């Protein structure tokens, strides 16, 4: 295995593992999961994020091959896709079987909060940055709703899972996330002028949110408790909105091969990034192995682009990998967003502060007859425990109206 320089790293100049040597047998796929009570929640976040990245690369590969008549290209895609799928099996199977669905859910929302916040902080384009700042306040609220459900039905506190790294308190209330579908479509970036980092950011967050959507689609009905089943339906539909919101940022003018190159480049970027910060040495080795596989996927994708389109991938890829994507606390940043952006909604492809007519019509259709599950779960928790579950490590909630009743003046 090659040593990897931390200073500057251009994946186009590195040699990976030849494709035919990437196939793993059952023993190699049979990885031991991480310890469910492990001390670093961000290791679990990296696993969940990379699983989302691999799932996206698999589904993108399937769509690509259904949209090309070229048999040789289909065969090449099938070869790469099989490896992506083995990688997905290894990555997702690192999650411990002892974790309940709800515990994994809480980790999914922790990923959404701290990944989106990091991307928002680093994003150079103001319109894209606004899209991330808008979305993060919603997943922040999902974390709070699920944490309340968790204490109610599993009698444990979310602090055990998120540690002190991510605060748990209300964000933009989930009932306000139910916008008219038309208002979830954003404008795409322009592929001819966009900063290369922006393309990677948009691809990463779309993949992560899409996997969250898939996860809730499938696990929601596994609960017997009615409020749990209902909350997964409600938040699952918001994730549909998020996938629309983020997916529409990608320029549809990119060719299929350009998108293949970008997917592989982004996989290199994320495995490289997480290698830099991974606290568990055994998991770090997996990230390094997968990076060395991705380098070869990238080389193949770039070759396909050169031969089939006569274009140079160097013309749109950065000269070296951008600053590593990092899971780290974003508490002051999130508090600032809570204080300034909680009352925003979308109108067309932009943002407004007032509840416009189409928003109100949608609200009336979904929330009009009775309170949504995301409100019920807090009411039920308060009825049982005398208050909601929250973990405010840095002081009272920045929005007085979202403090516990009776503590608004705190
Ligand atoms: Fe992959
Ligand atoms: Fe969410
Ligand atoms: Fe989301
Ligand atoms: Fe790949």
Coordinates of C-alpha atoms and ligand atoms in Angstrom, one line a residue:
X1 CA 0.0 0.0 0.0
X2 CA 1.3 3.4 -0.9
X3 CA 2.1 6.0 1.7
X4 CA -0.1 9.1 1.4
X5 CA 1.2 12.6 1.8
X6 CA -0.8 14.8 4.1
X7 CA 0.5 18.1 2.7
X8 CA -1.0 18.0 -0.8
X9 CA -2.6 15.1 -2.5
X10 CA -3.6 15.0 -6.2
X11 CA -5.6 11.8 -6.7
X12 CA -5.0 12.0 -10.5
X13 CA -1.3 11.4 -9.9
X14 CA -1.6 8.5 -7.5
X15 CA -1.7 4.8 -8.4
X16 CA -4.4 2.6 -6.8
X17 CA -5.1 -1.1 -6.7
X18 CA -5.7 -2.7 -10.1
X19 CA -9.5 -3.5 -10.4
X20 CA -9.1 -7.2 -10.7
X21 CA -7.3 -7.3 -7.4
X22 CA -10.0 -5.4 -5.6
X23 CA -12.6 -8.2 -5.4
X24 CA -12.8 -9.5 -1.8
X25 CA -13.9 -13.0 -0.6
X26 CA -16.4 -13.7 2.2
X27 CA -13.8 -13.7 4.9
X28 CA -12.5 -10.3 3.9
X29 CA -16.1 -9.0 3.8
X30 CA -16.8 -10.3 7.2
X31 CA -15.7 -7.3 9.2
X32 CA -16.1 -6.9 12.9
X33 CA -18.5 -4.1 13.8
X34 CA -17.4 -1.2 16.0
X35 CA -18.1 -1.3 19.8
X36 CA -21.6 0.0 20.4
X37 CA -20.5 1.9 23.5
X38 CA -17.4 3.3 21.8
X39 CA -16.2 6.7 23.0
X40 CA -16.0 8.5 19.6
X41 CA -19.5 9.1 18.1
X42 CA -17.8 10.6 15.0
X43 CA -16.4 7.2 14.0
X44 CA -20.0 6.1 13.6
X45 CA -20.8 9.3 11.7
X46 CA -18.0 8.6 9.3
X47 CA -19.3 5.1 8.7
X48 CA -22.8 6.4 8.1
X49 CA -21.6 9.2 5.8
X50 CA -19.4 6.8 3.7
X51 CA -22.2 4.3 3.5
X52 CA -24.3 7.0 1.9
X53 CA -21.5 7.8 -0.5
X54 CA -21.2 4.2 -1.6
X55 CA -25.0 3.8 -1.9
X56 CA -25.1 6.8 -4.2
X57 CA -22.3 5.5 -6.3
X58 CA -24.1 2.2 -6.7
X59 CA -27.4 3.8 -7.7
X60 CA -25.7 6.3 -9.9
X61 CA -23.9 3.4 -11.6
X62 CA -27.2 1.6 -12.2
X63 CA -28.9 4.7 -13.7
X64 CA -25.9 5.3 -15.9
X65 CA -25.9 1.8 -17.3
X66 CA -29.7 1.9 -17.9
X67 CA -29.1 5.1 -19.9
X68 CA -26.3 3.9 -22.3
X69 CA -26.6 1.4 -25.2
X70 CA -22.8 0.9 -25.1
X71 CA -22.2 -2.7 -24.0
X72 CA -18.5 -2.2 -23.3
X73 CA -19.2 0.8 -21.1
X74 CA -22.0 -1.2 -19.3
X75 CA -19.5 -3.9 -18.6
X76 CA -16.9 -1.5 -17.2
X77 CA -19.6 0.1 -15.0
X78 CA -20.7 -3.3 -13.8
X79 CA -17.1 -4.1 -12.8
X80 CA -16.7 -0.9 -10.8
X81 CA -20.2 -1.2 -9.3
X82 CA -19.5 -4.6 -7.9
X83 CA -16.5 -3.2 -6.1
X84 CA -18.6 -0.2 -4.8
X85 CA -21.1 -2.7 -3.5
X86 CA -18.5 -4.7 -1.7
X87 CA -17.2 -1.5 -0.2
X88 CA -20.8 -0.7 0.9
X89 CA -21.0 -4.1 2.5
X90 CA -17.8 -3.5 4.5
X91 CA -18.6 0.0 5.5
X92 CA -22.2 -0.4 6.6
X93 CA -21.5 -3.7 8.3
X94 CA -19.2 -1.9 10.6
X95 CA -22.3 -0.7 12.4
X96 CA -23.0 -2.8 15.5
X97 CA -26.0 -5.1 15.5
X98 CA -26.7 -4.2 19.2
X99 CA -27.6 -0.7 18.2
X100 CA -31.4 -0.2 17.9
X101 CA -32.9 1.4 14.8
X102 CA -33.6 4.5 16.8
X103 CA -30.0 4.7 18.0
X104 CA -28.7 4.5 14.4
X105 CA -31.3 7.1 13.5
X106 CA -29.9 9.5 16.0
X107 CA -26.5 9.0 14.6
X108 CA -27.9 9.6 11.1
X109 CA -29.2 13.0 12.3
X110 CA -25.9 13.8 14.0
X111 CA -24.3 13.2 10.6
X112 CA -26.8 15.5 8.9
X113 CA -26.2 18.2 11.5
X114 CA -22.4 18.2 11.7
X115 CA -21.7 17.4 8.1
X116 CA -24.1 20.0 6.7
X117 CA -22.8 22.6 9.2
X118 CA -19.2 21.9 8.1
X119 CA -20.1 22.2 4.4
X120 CA -22.0 25.4 5.0
X121 CA -18.9 26.9 6.8
X122 CA -16.6 25.9 4.0
X123 CA -18.8 26.6 1.0
X124 CA -17.5 29.5 -1.1
X125 CA -20.7 30.1 -3.1
X126 CA -23.3 32.2 -1.2
X127 CA -26.4 30.6 -2.8
X128 CA -25.1 27.1 -2.0
X129 CA -24.1 28.2 1.5
X130 CA -27.6 29.5 2.1
X131 CA -29.0 26.1 1.0
X132 CA -26.9 24.3 3.6
X133 CA -27.7 26.8 6.3
X134 CA -31.3 26.4 5.6
X135 CA -31.3 22.6 5.6
X136 CA -29.1 22.1 8.7
X137 CA -31.7 23.8 11.1
X138 CA -34.2 21.2 10.0
X139 CA -32.1 18.1 10.6
X140 CA -31.0 19.7 13.9
X141 CA -34.7 19.7 14.9
X142 CA -35.1 16.0 13.7
X143 CA -32.3 15.1 16.1
X144 CA -34.3 16.7 19.0
X145 CA -37.6 14.9 18.0
X146 CA -36.0 11.5 17.7
X147 CA -34.1 12.1 21.0
X148 CA -37.4 12.6 22.8
X149 CA -38.8 9.5 21.2
X150 CA -35.7 7.6 22.3
X151 CA -36.1 8.5 25.9
X152 CA -39.8 7.6 25.8
X153 CA -39.6 4.2 24.2
X154 CA -36.1 3.0 25.0
X155 CA -35.7 4.8 28.3
X156 CA -32.2 6.0 27.4
X157 CA -30.8 9.5 26.7
X158 CA -29.4 10.6 23.4
X159 CA -26.4 12.0 25.2
X160 CA -25.1 8.5 25.4
X161 CA -24.9 8.5 21.6
X162 CA -23.9 12.0 20.5
X163 CA -21.8 12.6 23.6
X164 CA -21.3 16.3 24.2
X165 CA -20.3 16.9 20.6
X166 CA -23.7 18.0 19.2
X167 CA -26.3 19.8 21.2
X168 CA -29.9 18.5 21.3
X169 CA -32.6 21.2 21.3
X170 CA -35.3 22.4 19.0
X171 CA -34.4 23.8 15.6
X172 CA -36.8 25.1 13.0
X173 CA -39.8 23.1 14.2
X174 CA -40.4 20.0 12.0
X175 CA -44.1 20.9 11.4
X176 CA -42.8 24.0 9.5
X177 CA -40.7 21.8 7.2
X178 CA -43.7 20.7 5.2
X179 CA -43.4 23.0 2.2
X180 CA -45.2 22.8 -1.1
X181 CA -43.0 20.5 -3.3
X182 CA -42.6 23.2 -5.8
X183 CA -40.7 25.3 -3.3
X184 CA -38.1 22.6 -2.7
X185 CA -36.5 23.0 -6.1
X186 CA -33.4 25.2 -6.0
X187 CA -31.3 26.6 -8.9
X188 CA -28.3 24.5 -9.9
X189 CA -24.7 25.8 -9.8
X190 CA -23.2 26.6 -13.2
X191 CA -20.7 23.8 -14.2
X192 CA -18.7 26.2 -16.3
X193 CA -17.9 28.7 -13.5
X194 CA -18.4 26.8 -10.2
X195 CA -15.6 26.3 -7.7
X196 CA -14.6 22.6 -7.7
X197 CA -15.2 22.4 -4.0
X198 CA -18.9 23.3 -4.5
X199 CA -19.5 20.4 -6.7
X200 CA -18.0 18.0 -4.2
X201 CA -20.0 19.6 -1.3
X202 CA -23.3 19.3 -3.2
X203 CA -22.7 15.7 -4.2
X204 CA -21.7 14.7 -0.6
X205 CA -24.8 16.2 1.0
X206 CA -27.1 14.9 -1.6
X207 CA -25.8 11.4 -1.1
X208 CA -26.0 11.6 2.7
X209 CA -29.6 12.9 2.7
X210 CA -30.6 10.4 0.1
X211 CA -29.4 7.6 2.3
X212 CA -31.2 9.0 5.3
X213 CA -34.4 9.1 3.2
X214 CA -33.8 5.4 2.1
X215 CA -33.1 4.4 5.7
X216 CA -36.4 6.0 7.1
X217 CA -38.4 4.5 4.2
X218 CA -37.3 1.0 5.2
X219 CA -37.0 1.1 9.0
X220 CA -40.0 3.3 9.9
X221 CA -42.5 0.4 10.0
X222 CA -40.2 -1.8 12.1
X223 CA -41.6 -0.1 15.3
X224 CA -44.8 -1.2 17.0
X225 CA -45.3 2.0 19.0
X226 CA -47.7 4.2 17.0
X227 CA -45.9 7.5 17.7
X228 CA -42.6 5.9 16.5
X229 CA -44.2 4.7 13.2
X230 CA -45.8 8.1 12.7
X231 CA -42.7 10.1 13.4
X232 CA -40.7 8.1 10.8
X233 CA -43.4 8.9 8.3
X234 CA -43.3 12.6 9.0
X235 CA -39.5 13.0 9.1
X236 CA -39.1 10.6 6.1
X237 CA -41.2 12.9 4.0
X238 CA -39.0 15.9 5.1
X239 CA -36.0 13.9 3.9
X240 CA -37.7 13.7 0.5
X241 CA -37.8 17.5 0.6
X242 CA -34.1 17.6 1.5
X243 CA -33.1 15.3 -1.3
X244 CA -35.0 17.5 -3.7
X245 CA -33.5 20.6 -2.2
X246 CA -29.9 19.4 -2.4
X247 CA -30.2 17.3 -5.6
X248 CA -31.4 20.3 -7.5
X249 CA -28.1 22.2 -6.8
X250 CA -26.3 19.8 -9.1
X251 CA -25.9 21.1 -12.7
X252 CA -27.9 18.7 -14.9
X253 CA -25.8 19.9 -17.9
X254 CA -22.9 17.7 -16.6
X255 CA -22.5 14.6 -18.9
X256 CA -22.9 11.1 -17.5
X257 CA -19.1 10.6 -17.8
X258 CA -18.4 13.9 -16.1
X259 CA -20.7 12.8 -13.3
X260 CA -18.9 9.5 -13.1
X261 CA -15.6 11.2 -12.7
X262 CA -17.0 13.5 -10.1
X263 CA -18.4 10.6 -8.1
X264 CA -15.1 8.8 -8.1
X265 CA -13.2 11.9 -7.3
X266 CA -15.5 12.6 -4.4
X267 CA -15.1 9.1 -3.0
X268 CA -11.3 9.6 -3.1
X269 CA -11.8 13.0 -1.3
X270 CA -13.9 11.6 1.5
X271 CA -11.9 8.4 2.2
X272 CA -8.8 10.6 2.2
X273 CA -10.5 13.1 4.5
X274 CA -11.6 10.6 7.0
X275 CA -8.3 8.9 7.1
X276 CA -6.8 12.1 8.5
X277 CA -9.1 12.3 11.5
X278 CA -10.2 8.7 12.2
X279 CA -9.5 7.8 15.9
X280 CA -9.9 4.1 15.5
X281 CA -6.8 2.6 13.9
X282 CA -8.6 -0.5 12.5
X283 CA -11.2 1.7 10.8
X284 CA -8.6 4.0 9.5
X285 CA -7.0 1.1 7.7
X286 CA -10.3 0.4 5.9
X287 CA -10.5 4.1 4.8
X288 CA -7.0 3.8 3.5
X289 CA -7.7 0.6 1.6
X290 CA -10.9 2.0 0.1
X291 CA -9.0 5.2 -0.9
X292 CA -6.5 3.0 -2.8
X293 CA -9.5 1.3 -4.6
X294 CA -11.1 4.6 -5.4
X295 CA -7.9 6.0 -7.0
X296 CA -8.2 3.2 -9.6
X297 CA -11.9 3.8 -10.2
X298 CA -11.1 7.5 -10.8
X299 CA -8.3 6.6 -13.2
X300 CA -10.7 4.4 -15.2
X301 CA -13.4 7.1 -15.2
X302 CA -11.0 9.7 -16.4
X303 CA -9.7 7.4 -19.2
X304 CA -13.3 6.8 -20.3
X305 CA -13.9 10.5 -20.4
X306 CA -10.7 11.1 -22.5
X307 CA -11.5 8.4 -25.0
X308 CA -15.2 8.9 -25.3
X309 CA -15.6 12.7 -25.0
X310 CA -12.1 13.8 -25.9
X311 CA -12.1 16.0 -22.8
X312 CA -9.5 16.3 -20.0
X313 CA -10.8 15.8 -16.5
X314 CA -8.0 18.1 -15.3
X315 CA -9.9 20.9 -16.9
X316 CA -12.6 20.8 -14.2
X317 CA -11.0 19.0 -11.2
X318 CA -8.9 20.8 -8.6
X319 CA -5.1 20.5 -8.8
X320 CA -5.1 18.9 -5.4
X321 CA -7.7 17.7 -2.8
X322 CA -9.4 20.5 -0.9
X323 CA -9.2 20.8 2.8
X324 CA -10.3 17.5 4.4
X325 CA -14.0 17.1 5.3
X326 CA -14.1 17.0 9.1
X327 CA -16.6 15.8 11.7
X328 CA -16.2 18.3 14.5
X329 CA -18.5 20.3 16.9
X330 CA -20.3 23.2 15.2
X331 CA -22.1 24.5 18.3
X332 CA -21.4 28.3 18.1
X333 CA -22.2 28.3 14.3
X334 CA -25.4 26.4 14.8
X335 CA -26.5 28.7 17.7
X336 CA -25.9 31.7 15.4
X337 CA -28.0 30.1 12.7
X338 CA -30.8 29.4 15.2
X339 CA -30.8 33.0 16.3
X340 CA -30.9 34.4 12.8
X341 CA -32.6 32.0 10.4
X342 CA -35.1 29.9 12.3
X343 CA -38.2 31.7 10.7
X344 CA -37.1 31.3 7.0
X345 CA -38.9 29.3 4.4
X346 CA -38.6 28.9 0.7
X347 CA -40.5 30.5 -2.1
X348 CA -39.7 29.3 -5.6
X349 CA -36.0 28.9 -5.8
X350 CA -35.4 31.6 -3.1
X351 CA -35.9 32.2 0.6
X352 CA -38.4 34.4 2.5
X353 CA -39.3 35.2 6.1
X354 CA -43.1 35.3 5.7
X355 CA -45.5 32.3 5.5
X356 CA -46.7 32.9 2.0
X357 CA -49.9 31.6 0.5
X358 CA -48.6 28.4 -1.1
X359 CA -46.8 27.5 2.2
X360 CA -50.0 28.1 4.2
X361 CA -52.0 26.0 1.7
X362 CA -49.6 23.1 2.1
X363 CA -49.6 23.5 5.9
X364 CA -53.3 23.4 5.9
X365 CA -53.4 20.2 3.9
X366 CA -50.9 18.2 6.1
X367 CA -51.1 19.9 9.5
X368 CA -54.7 21.3 9.3
X369 CA -56.8 18.7 11.1
X370 CA -54.5 17.6 13.9
X371 CA -51.1 18.2 15.3
X372 CA -48.3 16.3 13.5
X373 CA -46.4 13.5 15.1
X374 CA -43.3 15.7 15.7
X375 CA -45.4 17.8 18.1
X376 CA -47.1 14.8 19.6
X377 CA -43.8 13.2 20.5
X378 CA -42.8 16.3 22.6
X379 CA -46.3 16.6 24.2
X380 CA -46.2 12.9 25.2
X381 CA -42.6 13.3 26.5
X382 CA -43.7 16.3 28.6
X383 CA -46.7 14.4 29.9
X384 CA -44.6 11.5 31.0
X385 CA -41.4 13.3 32.3
X386 CA -42.6 16.7 33.1
X387 CA -40.4 18.3 30.4
X388 CA -38.9 17.6 27.0
X389 CA -35.5 16.0 26.5
X390 CA -32.7 18.4 25.5
X391 CA -29.0 18.7 26.0
X392 CA -27.9 22.4 25.9
X393 CA -24.2 22.4 26.7
X394 CA -23.5 26.0 25.9
X395 CA -26.3 27.8 27.7
X396 CA -30.0 28.4 27.2
X397 CA -31.6 28.1 23.7
X398 CA -30.7 31.2 21.6
X399 CA -34.4 31.6 20.7
X400 CA -36.4 32.5 23.9
X401 CA -39.6 31.1 22.4
X402 CA -38.0 27.7 22.0
X403 CA -36.9 27.4 25.7
X404 CA -38.7 25.1 28.0
X405 CA -42.0 26.7 29.2
X406 CA -41.3 28.7 32.3
X407 CA -37.6 29.2 31.3
X408 CA -38.0 31.8 28.6
X409 CA -36.2 34.4 30.6
X410 CA -33.2 32.2 31.5
Ligands
LIG1 FE1 -16.7 3.4 -3.5
LIG2 FE1 -33.3 14.7 9.1
LIG3 FE1 -32.3 15.8 6.1
LIG4 FE1 -15.6 4.3 -6.5

